[in-house]
Short mmCIF file of C-alpha atoms and ligand atoms in Angstrom, two decimals:
data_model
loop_
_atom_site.label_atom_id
_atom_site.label_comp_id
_atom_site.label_asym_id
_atom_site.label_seq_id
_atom_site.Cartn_x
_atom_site.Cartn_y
_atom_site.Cartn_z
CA UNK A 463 74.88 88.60 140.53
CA UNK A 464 72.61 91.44 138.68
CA UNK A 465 73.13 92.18 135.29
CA UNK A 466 76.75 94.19 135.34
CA UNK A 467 76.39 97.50 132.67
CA UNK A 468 79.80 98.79 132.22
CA UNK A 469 78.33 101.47 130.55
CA UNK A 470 76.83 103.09 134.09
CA UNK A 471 80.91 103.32 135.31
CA UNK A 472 82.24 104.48 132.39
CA UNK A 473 82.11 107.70 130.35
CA UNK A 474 78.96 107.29 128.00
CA UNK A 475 80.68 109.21 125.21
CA UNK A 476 83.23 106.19 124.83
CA UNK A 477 81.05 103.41 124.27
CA UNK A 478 81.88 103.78 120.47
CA UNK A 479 85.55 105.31 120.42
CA UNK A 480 87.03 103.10 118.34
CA UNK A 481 90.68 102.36 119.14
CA UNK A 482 93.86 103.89 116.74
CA UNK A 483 94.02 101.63 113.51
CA UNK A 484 97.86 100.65 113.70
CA UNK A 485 100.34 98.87 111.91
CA UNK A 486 100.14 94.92 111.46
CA UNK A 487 101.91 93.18 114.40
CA UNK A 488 104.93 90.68 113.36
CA UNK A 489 103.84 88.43 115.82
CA UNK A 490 100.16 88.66 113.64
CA UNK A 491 102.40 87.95 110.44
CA UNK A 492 104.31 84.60 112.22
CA UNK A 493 100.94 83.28 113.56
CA UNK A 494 99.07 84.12 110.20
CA UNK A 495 101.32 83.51 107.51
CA UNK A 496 104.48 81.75 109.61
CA UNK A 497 106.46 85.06 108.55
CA UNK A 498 109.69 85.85 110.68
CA UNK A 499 110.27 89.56 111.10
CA UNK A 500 112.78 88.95 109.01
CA UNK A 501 111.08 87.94 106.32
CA UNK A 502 108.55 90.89 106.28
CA UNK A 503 108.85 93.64 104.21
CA UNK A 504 107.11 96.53 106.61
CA UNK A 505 106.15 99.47 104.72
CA UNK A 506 103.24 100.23 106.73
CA UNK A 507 103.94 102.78 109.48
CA UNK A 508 106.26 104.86 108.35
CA UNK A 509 109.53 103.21 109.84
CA UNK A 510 112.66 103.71 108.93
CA UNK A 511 113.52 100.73 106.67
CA UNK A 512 117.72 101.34 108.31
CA UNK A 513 117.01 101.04 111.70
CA UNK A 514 118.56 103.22 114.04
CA UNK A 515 122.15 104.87 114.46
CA UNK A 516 124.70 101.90 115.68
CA UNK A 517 125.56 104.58 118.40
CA UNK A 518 122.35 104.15 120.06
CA UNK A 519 122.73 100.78 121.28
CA UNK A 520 125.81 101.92 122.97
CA UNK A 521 124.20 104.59 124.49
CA UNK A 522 122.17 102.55 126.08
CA UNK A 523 124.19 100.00 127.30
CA UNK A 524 126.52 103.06 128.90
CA UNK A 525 124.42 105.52 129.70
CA UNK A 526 123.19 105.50 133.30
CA UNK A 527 121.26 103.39 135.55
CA UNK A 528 117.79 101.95 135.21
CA UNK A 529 117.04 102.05 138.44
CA UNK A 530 117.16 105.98 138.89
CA UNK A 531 114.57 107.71 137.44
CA UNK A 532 115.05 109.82 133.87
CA UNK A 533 115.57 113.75 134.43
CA UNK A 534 112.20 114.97 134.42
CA UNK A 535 113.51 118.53 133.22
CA UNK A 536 115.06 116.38 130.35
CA UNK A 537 117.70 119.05 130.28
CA UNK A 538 120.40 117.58 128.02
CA UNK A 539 117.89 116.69 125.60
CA UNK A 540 116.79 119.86 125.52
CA UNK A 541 120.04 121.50 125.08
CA UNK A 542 120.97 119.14 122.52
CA UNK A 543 117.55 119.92 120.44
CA UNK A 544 118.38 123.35 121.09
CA UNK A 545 122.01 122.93 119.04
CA UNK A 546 119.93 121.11 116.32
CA UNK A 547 117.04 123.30 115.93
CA UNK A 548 118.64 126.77 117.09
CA UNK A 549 116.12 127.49 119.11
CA UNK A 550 116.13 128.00 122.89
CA UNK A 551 116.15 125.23 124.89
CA UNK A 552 113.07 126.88 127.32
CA UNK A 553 110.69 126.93 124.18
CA UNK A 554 111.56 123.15 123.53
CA UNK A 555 109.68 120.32 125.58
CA UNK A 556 109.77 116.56 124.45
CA UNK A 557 106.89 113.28 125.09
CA UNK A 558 106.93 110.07 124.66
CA UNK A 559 106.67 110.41 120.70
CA UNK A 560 105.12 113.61 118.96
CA UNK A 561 101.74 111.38 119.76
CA UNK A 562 102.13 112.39 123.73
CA UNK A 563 102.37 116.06 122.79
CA UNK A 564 99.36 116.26 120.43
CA UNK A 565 97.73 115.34 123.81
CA UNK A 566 98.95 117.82 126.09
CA UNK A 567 98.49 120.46 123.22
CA UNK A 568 94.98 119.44 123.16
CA UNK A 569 94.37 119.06 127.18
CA UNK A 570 96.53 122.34 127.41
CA UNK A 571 93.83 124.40 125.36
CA UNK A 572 90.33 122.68 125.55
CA UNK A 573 87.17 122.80 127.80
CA UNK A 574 84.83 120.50 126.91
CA UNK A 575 82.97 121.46 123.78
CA UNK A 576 85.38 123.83 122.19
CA UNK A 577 86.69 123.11 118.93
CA UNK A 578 89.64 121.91 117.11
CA UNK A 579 90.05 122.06 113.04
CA UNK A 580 91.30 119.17 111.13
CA UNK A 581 91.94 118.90 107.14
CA UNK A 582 91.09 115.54 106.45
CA UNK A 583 92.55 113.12 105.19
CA UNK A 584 95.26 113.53 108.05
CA UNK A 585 96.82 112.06 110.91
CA UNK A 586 94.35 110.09 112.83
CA UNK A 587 95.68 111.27 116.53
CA UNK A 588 94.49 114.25 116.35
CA UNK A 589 90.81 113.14 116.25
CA UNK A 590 91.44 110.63 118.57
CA UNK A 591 93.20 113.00 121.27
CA UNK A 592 90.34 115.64 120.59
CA UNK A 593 87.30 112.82 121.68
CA UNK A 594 89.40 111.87 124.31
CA UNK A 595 89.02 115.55 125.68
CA UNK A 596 85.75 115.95 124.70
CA UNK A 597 86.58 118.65 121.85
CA UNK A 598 84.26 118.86 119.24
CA UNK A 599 85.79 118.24 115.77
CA UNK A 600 85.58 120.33 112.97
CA UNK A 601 86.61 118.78 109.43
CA UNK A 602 87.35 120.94 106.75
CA UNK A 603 87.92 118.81 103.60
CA UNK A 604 90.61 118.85 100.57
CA UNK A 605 90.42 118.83 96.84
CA UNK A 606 91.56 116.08 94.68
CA UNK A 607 94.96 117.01 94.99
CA UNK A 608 94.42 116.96 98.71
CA UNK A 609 95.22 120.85 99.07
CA UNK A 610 93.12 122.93 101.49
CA UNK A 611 90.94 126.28 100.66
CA UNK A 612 92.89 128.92 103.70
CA UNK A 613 89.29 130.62 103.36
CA UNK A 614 87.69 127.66 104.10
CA UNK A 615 89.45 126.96 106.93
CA UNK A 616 89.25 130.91 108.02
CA UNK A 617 85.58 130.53 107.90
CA UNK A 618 85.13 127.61 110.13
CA UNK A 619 86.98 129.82 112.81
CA UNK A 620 84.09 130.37 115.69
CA UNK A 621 84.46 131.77 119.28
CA UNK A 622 85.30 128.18 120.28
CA UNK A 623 88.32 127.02 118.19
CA UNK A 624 90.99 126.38 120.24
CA UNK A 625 93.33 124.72 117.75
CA UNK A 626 94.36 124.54 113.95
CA UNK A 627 96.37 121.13 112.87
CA UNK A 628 97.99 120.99 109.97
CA UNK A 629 100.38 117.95 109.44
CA UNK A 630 103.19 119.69 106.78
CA UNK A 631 103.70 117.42 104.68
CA UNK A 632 100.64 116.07 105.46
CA UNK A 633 100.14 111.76 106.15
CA UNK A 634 98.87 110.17 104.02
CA UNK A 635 98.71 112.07 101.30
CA UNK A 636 102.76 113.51 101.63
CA UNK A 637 101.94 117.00 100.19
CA UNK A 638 103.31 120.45 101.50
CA UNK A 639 100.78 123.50 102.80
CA UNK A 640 102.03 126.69 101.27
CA UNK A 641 104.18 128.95 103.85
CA UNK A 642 101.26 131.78 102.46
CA UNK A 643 98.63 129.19 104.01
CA UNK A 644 100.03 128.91 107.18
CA UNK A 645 100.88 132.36 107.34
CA UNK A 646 97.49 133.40 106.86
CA UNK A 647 95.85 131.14 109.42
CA UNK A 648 98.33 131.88 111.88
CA UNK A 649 97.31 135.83 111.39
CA UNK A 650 93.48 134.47 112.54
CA UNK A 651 95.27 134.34 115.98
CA UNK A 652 93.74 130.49 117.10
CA UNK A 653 96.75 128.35 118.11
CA UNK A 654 98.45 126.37 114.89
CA UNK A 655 100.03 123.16 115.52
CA UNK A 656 102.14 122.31 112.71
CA UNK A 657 103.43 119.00 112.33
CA UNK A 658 106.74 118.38 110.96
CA UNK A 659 106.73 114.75 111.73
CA UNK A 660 108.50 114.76 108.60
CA UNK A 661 110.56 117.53 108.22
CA UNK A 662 114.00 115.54 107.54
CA UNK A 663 112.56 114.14 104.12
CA UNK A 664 111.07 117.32 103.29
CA UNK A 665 113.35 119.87 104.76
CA UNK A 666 110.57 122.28 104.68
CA UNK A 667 109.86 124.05 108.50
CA UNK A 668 108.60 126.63 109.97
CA UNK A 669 110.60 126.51 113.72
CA UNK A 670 112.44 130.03 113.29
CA UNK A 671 108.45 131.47 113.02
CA UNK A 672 107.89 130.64 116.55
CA UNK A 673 109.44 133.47 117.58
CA UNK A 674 107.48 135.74 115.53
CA UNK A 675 104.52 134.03 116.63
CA UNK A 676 102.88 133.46 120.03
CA UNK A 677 100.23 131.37 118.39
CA UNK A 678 102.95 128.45 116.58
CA UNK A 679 104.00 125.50 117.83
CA UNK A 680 105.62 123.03 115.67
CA UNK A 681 105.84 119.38 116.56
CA UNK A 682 108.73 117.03 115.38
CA UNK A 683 109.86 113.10 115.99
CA UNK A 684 112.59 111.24 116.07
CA UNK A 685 110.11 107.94 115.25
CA UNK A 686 111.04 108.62 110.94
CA UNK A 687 114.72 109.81 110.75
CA UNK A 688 116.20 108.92 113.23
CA UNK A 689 114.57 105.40 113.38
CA UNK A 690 113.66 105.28 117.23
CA UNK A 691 109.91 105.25 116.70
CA UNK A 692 109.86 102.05 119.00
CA UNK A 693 111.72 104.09 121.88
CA UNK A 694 108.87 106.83 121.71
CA UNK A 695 110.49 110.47 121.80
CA UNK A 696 108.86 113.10 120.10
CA UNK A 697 109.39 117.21 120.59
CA UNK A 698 107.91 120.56 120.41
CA UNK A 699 108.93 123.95 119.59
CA UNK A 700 106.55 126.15 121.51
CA UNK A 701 106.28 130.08 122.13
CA UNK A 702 108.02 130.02 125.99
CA UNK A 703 104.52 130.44 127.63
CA UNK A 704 103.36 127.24 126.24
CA UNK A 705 106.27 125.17 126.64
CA UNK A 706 106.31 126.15 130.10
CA UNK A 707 102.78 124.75 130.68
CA UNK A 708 103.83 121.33 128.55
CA UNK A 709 106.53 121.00 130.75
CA UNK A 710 104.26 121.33 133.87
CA UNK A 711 101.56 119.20 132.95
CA UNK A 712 103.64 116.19 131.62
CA UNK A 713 104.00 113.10 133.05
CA UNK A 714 107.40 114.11 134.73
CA UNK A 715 109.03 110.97 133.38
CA UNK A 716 107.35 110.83 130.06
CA UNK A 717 110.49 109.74 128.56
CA UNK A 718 112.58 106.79 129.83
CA UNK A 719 115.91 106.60 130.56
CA UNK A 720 116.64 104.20 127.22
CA UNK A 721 114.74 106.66 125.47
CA UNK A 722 116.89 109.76 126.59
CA UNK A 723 119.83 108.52 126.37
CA UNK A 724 118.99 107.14 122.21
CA UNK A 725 117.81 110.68 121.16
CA UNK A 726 120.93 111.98 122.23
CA UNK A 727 122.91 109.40 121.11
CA UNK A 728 121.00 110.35 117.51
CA UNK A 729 121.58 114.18 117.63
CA UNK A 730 125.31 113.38 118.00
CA UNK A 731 125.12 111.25 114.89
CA UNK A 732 122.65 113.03 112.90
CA UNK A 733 125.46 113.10 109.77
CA UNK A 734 125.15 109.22 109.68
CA UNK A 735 121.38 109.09 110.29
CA UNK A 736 120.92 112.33 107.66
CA UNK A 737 122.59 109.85 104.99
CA UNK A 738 120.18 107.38 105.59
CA UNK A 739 117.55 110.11 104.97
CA UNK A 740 119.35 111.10 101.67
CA UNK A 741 119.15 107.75 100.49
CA UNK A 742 115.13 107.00 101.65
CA UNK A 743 114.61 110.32 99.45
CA UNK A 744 116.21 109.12 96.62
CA UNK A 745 114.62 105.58 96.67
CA UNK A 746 111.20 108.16 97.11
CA UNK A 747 111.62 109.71 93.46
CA UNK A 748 112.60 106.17 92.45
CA UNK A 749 109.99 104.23 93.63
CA UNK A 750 107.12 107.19 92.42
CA UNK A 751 108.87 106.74 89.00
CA UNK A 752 108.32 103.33 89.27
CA UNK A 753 104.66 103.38 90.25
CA UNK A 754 103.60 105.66 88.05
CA UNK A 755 104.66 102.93 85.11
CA UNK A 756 101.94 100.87 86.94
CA UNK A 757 99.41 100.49 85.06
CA UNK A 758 95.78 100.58 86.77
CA UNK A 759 97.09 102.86 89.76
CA UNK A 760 97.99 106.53 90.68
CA UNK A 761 100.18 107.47 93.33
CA UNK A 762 100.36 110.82 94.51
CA UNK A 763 103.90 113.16 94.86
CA UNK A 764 105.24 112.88 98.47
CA UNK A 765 107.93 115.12 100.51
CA UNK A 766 107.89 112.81 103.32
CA UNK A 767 108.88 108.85 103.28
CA UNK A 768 105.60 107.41 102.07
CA UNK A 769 103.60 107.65 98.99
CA UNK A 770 100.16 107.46 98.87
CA UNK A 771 98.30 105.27 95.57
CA UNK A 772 95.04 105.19 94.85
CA UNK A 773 93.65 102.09 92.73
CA UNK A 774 91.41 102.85 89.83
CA UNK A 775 88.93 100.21 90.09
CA UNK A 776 88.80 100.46 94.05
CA UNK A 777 90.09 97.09 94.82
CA UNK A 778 93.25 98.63 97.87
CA UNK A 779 91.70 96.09 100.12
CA UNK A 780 92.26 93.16 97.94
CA UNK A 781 95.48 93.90 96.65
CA UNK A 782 97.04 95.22 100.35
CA UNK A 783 95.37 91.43 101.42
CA UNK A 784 97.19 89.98 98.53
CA UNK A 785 100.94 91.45 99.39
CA UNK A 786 100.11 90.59 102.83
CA UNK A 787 100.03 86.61 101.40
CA UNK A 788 103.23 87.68 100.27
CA UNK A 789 105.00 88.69 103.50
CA UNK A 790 104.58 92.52 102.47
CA UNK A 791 102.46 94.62 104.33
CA UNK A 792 101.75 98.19 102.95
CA UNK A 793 98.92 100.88 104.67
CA UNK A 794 95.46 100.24 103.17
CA UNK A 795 93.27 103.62 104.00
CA UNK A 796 88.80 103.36 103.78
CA UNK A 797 87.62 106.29 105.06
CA UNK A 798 84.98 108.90 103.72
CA UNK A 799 88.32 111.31 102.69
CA UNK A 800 90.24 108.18 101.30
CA UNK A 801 88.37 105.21 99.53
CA UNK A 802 90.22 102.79 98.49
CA UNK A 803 93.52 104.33 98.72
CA UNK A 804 96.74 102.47 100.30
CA UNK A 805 100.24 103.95 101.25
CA UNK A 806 103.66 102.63 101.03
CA UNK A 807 106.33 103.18 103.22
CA UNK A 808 109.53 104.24 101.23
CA UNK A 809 111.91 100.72 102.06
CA UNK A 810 115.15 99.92 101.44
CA UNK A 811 115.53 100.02 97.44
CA UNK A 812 115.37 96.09 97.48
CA UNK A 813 112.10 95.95 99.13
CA UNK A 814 110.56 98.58 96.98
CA UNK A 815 111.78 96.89 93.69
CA UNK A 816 110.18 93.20 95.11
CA UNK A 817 107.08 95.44 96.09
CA UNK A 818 106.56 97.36 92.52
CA UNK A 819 107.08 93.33 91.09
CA UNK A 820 104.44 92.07 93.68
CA UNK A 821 101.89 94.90 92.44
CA UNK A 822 102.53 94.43 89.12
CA UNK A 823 101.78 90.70 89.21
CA UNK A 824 99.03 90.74 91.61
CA UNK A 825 97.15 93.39 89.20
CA UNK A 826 98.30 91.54 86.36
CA UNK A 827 97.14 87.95 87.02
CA UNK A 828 94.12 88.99 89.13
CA UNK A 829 91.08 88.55 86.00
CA UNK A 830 88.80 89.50 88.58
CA UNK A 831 89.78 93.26 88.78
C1 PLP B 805 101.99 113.42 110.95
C2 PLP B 805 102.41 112.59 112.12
N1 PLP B 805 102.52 113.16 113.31
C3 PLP B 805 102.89 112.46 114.39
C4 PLP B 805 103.17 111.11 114.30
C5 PLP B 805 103.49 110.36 115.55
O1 PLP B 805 104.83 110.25 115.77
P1 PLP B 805 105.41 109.64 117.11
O2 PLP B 805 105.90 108.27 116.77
O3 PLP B 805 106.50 110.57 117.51
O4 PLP B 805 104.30 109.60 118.13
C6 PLP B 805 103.09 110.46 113.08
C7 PLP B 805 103.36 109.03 112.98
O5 PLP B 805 103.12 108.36 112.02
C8 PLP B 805 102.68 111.22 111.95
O6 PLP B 805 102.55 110.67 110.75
#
């Protein structure tokens, strides 16, 4: 057989996309380290250390058959986001997490070539979603703080943006963009996706604006609070024009009938699940208090369930390699906009006390740093 090139079947602009970093696998952990799941502290993807509401695994042991498929107009979802978010149930469409929608957004708006903006560092799907649609990519970068100039941002703006994204707060670095900011590049007219992927631990939001604005969409999970990020169910607020396009263009049964029926279940017990937020807020302040005692580290104010730390002598890799050893895996981050930075996921206040201890000794005993 002649020499088989891959490369002549496939799209050339591929041959280097390099696939999303995520978490560490428990099954990695067992075969690695002969961790049980149980044994692992994961504070590495943003999970919610409580699980989910009790009431989901009723709902979906009693809610409908598997063998019919899900409502593609995912109607009682919608209503129900509609109670929660008091917004219209027409401007709301939902995906298989948040994740799904950033790429409908982005196949939604772009023709090859056209441009998106990103302030890195941020979430790494929108990049991803943008190559996959051949968008170009324009990054405009943050200060030490990891704030944003608005000018700079206004000055990138060229006949061929299509989309602003602004994660709010922002992962990994858990800070808030000033309402003023957002404000201002949503008066530049381009389409401004913000991303409240967080907005239970920050309580911060801008869903009533989308009213006001035909250029706002704001995208929200139920992967943090409501601890369903394995069931995949993510949702948009979008001016009625756009959500009627999302809700044309999706796969009609993006989300499953498990899925459906859990988000619902969730929305009925958002008290209980709310609680649960409460708490991972509290253990937030506790845990920054507890880090910034650390000697040899900063970590950086967060309104969302993470904290971002960045090592002073640049060793993230080897410490994050170190916990690992130790059955706890945290988020280590080497990029051009983060150098040896890591995040921790805000855990249960058990596992963030054995996790401060495990820093502390590993930077303490470690001669080499
Ligand atoms: C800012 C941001 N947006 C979106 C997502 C994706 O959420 P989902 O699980 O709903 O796809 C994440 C997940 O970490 C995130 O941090």
């Amino acid at each position: 057989m002649e020499d088989f090139d891959p490369q002549q079947k496939l799209r050339s602009d591929l041959k280097d996309f390099s696939s999303y970093s995520a978490h560490t696998s428990p099954d990695f952990m067992k075969k690695k380290f002969g961790l049980n799941i149980e044994e692992i502290i994961k504070l590495d993807a943003n999970e919610n250390p409580y699980g989910c509401s009790g009431q989901v695994v009723n709902s979906i042991k009693d809610g409908g058959s598997f063998s019919v498929y899900p409502d593609a107009a995912q109607s009682e979802l919608r209503s129900e986001l509609s109670l929660y978010t008091s917004m219209p149930s027409d401007c709301i469409a939902c995906g298989a997490g948040s994740d799904q929608l950033i790429d409908l957004i982005i196949r939604l708006t772009i023709n090859p070539g056209d441009e998106i903006i990103i302030l890195p560092p941020t979430f790494g799907m929108y990049a991803f979603y943008a190559k996959l649609s051949r968008a170009s990519i324009i990054e405009v970068g943050r200060d030490e703080k990891f704030c944003f100039n608005c000018d700079d941002v206004l000055n990138r703006i060229t006949p061929r943006t299509r989309i602003i994204f602004l994660a709010n707060p922002n992962n990994p670095t858990g800070n808030l963009v000033p309402k003023a900011d957002i404000q201002a590049l949503l008066d530049s007219g381009i389409i401004v996706v913000v991303d409240e992927a967080y907005f239970e631990f920050s309580r911060e939001t801008v869903v009533p604006w989308v009213e006001r604005y035909d250029n706002l969409i704001v995208l929200r999970t139920f992967s943090k609070w409501a601890g369903l990020a394995g069931l995949r169910v993510g949702y948009g607020i979008f001016p009625q024009y756009i959500a009627e396009y999302i809700m044309r263009i999706k796969d009609p049964y993006a989300i499953n009938v498990c899925a459906q029926n859990a988000a619902i279940a969730s929305l009925r017990d958002k008290d209980n699940l709310l609680q649960k937020v409460e708490n991972i807020v509290y253990e937030r302040e506790r845990l920054f208090g507890r880090l910034c005692a650390l000697e040899g580290l900063t970590p950086f104010p967060s309104k969302a369930n993470y904290i971002l730390c960045r090592l002073h002598d640049g060793r993230a890799l080897r410490l994050t390699e170190q916990l690992k050893e130790r059955g706890i895996l945290v988020r280590y981050f080497n990029t051009p906009a983060l150098k040896d930075y890591f995040r921790i996921s805000v855990g249960r206040p058990e596992q963030n006390d054995i996790v401060v201890e495990s820093i502390r000794e590993i930077l303490g005993e470690d001669t080499q740093w």
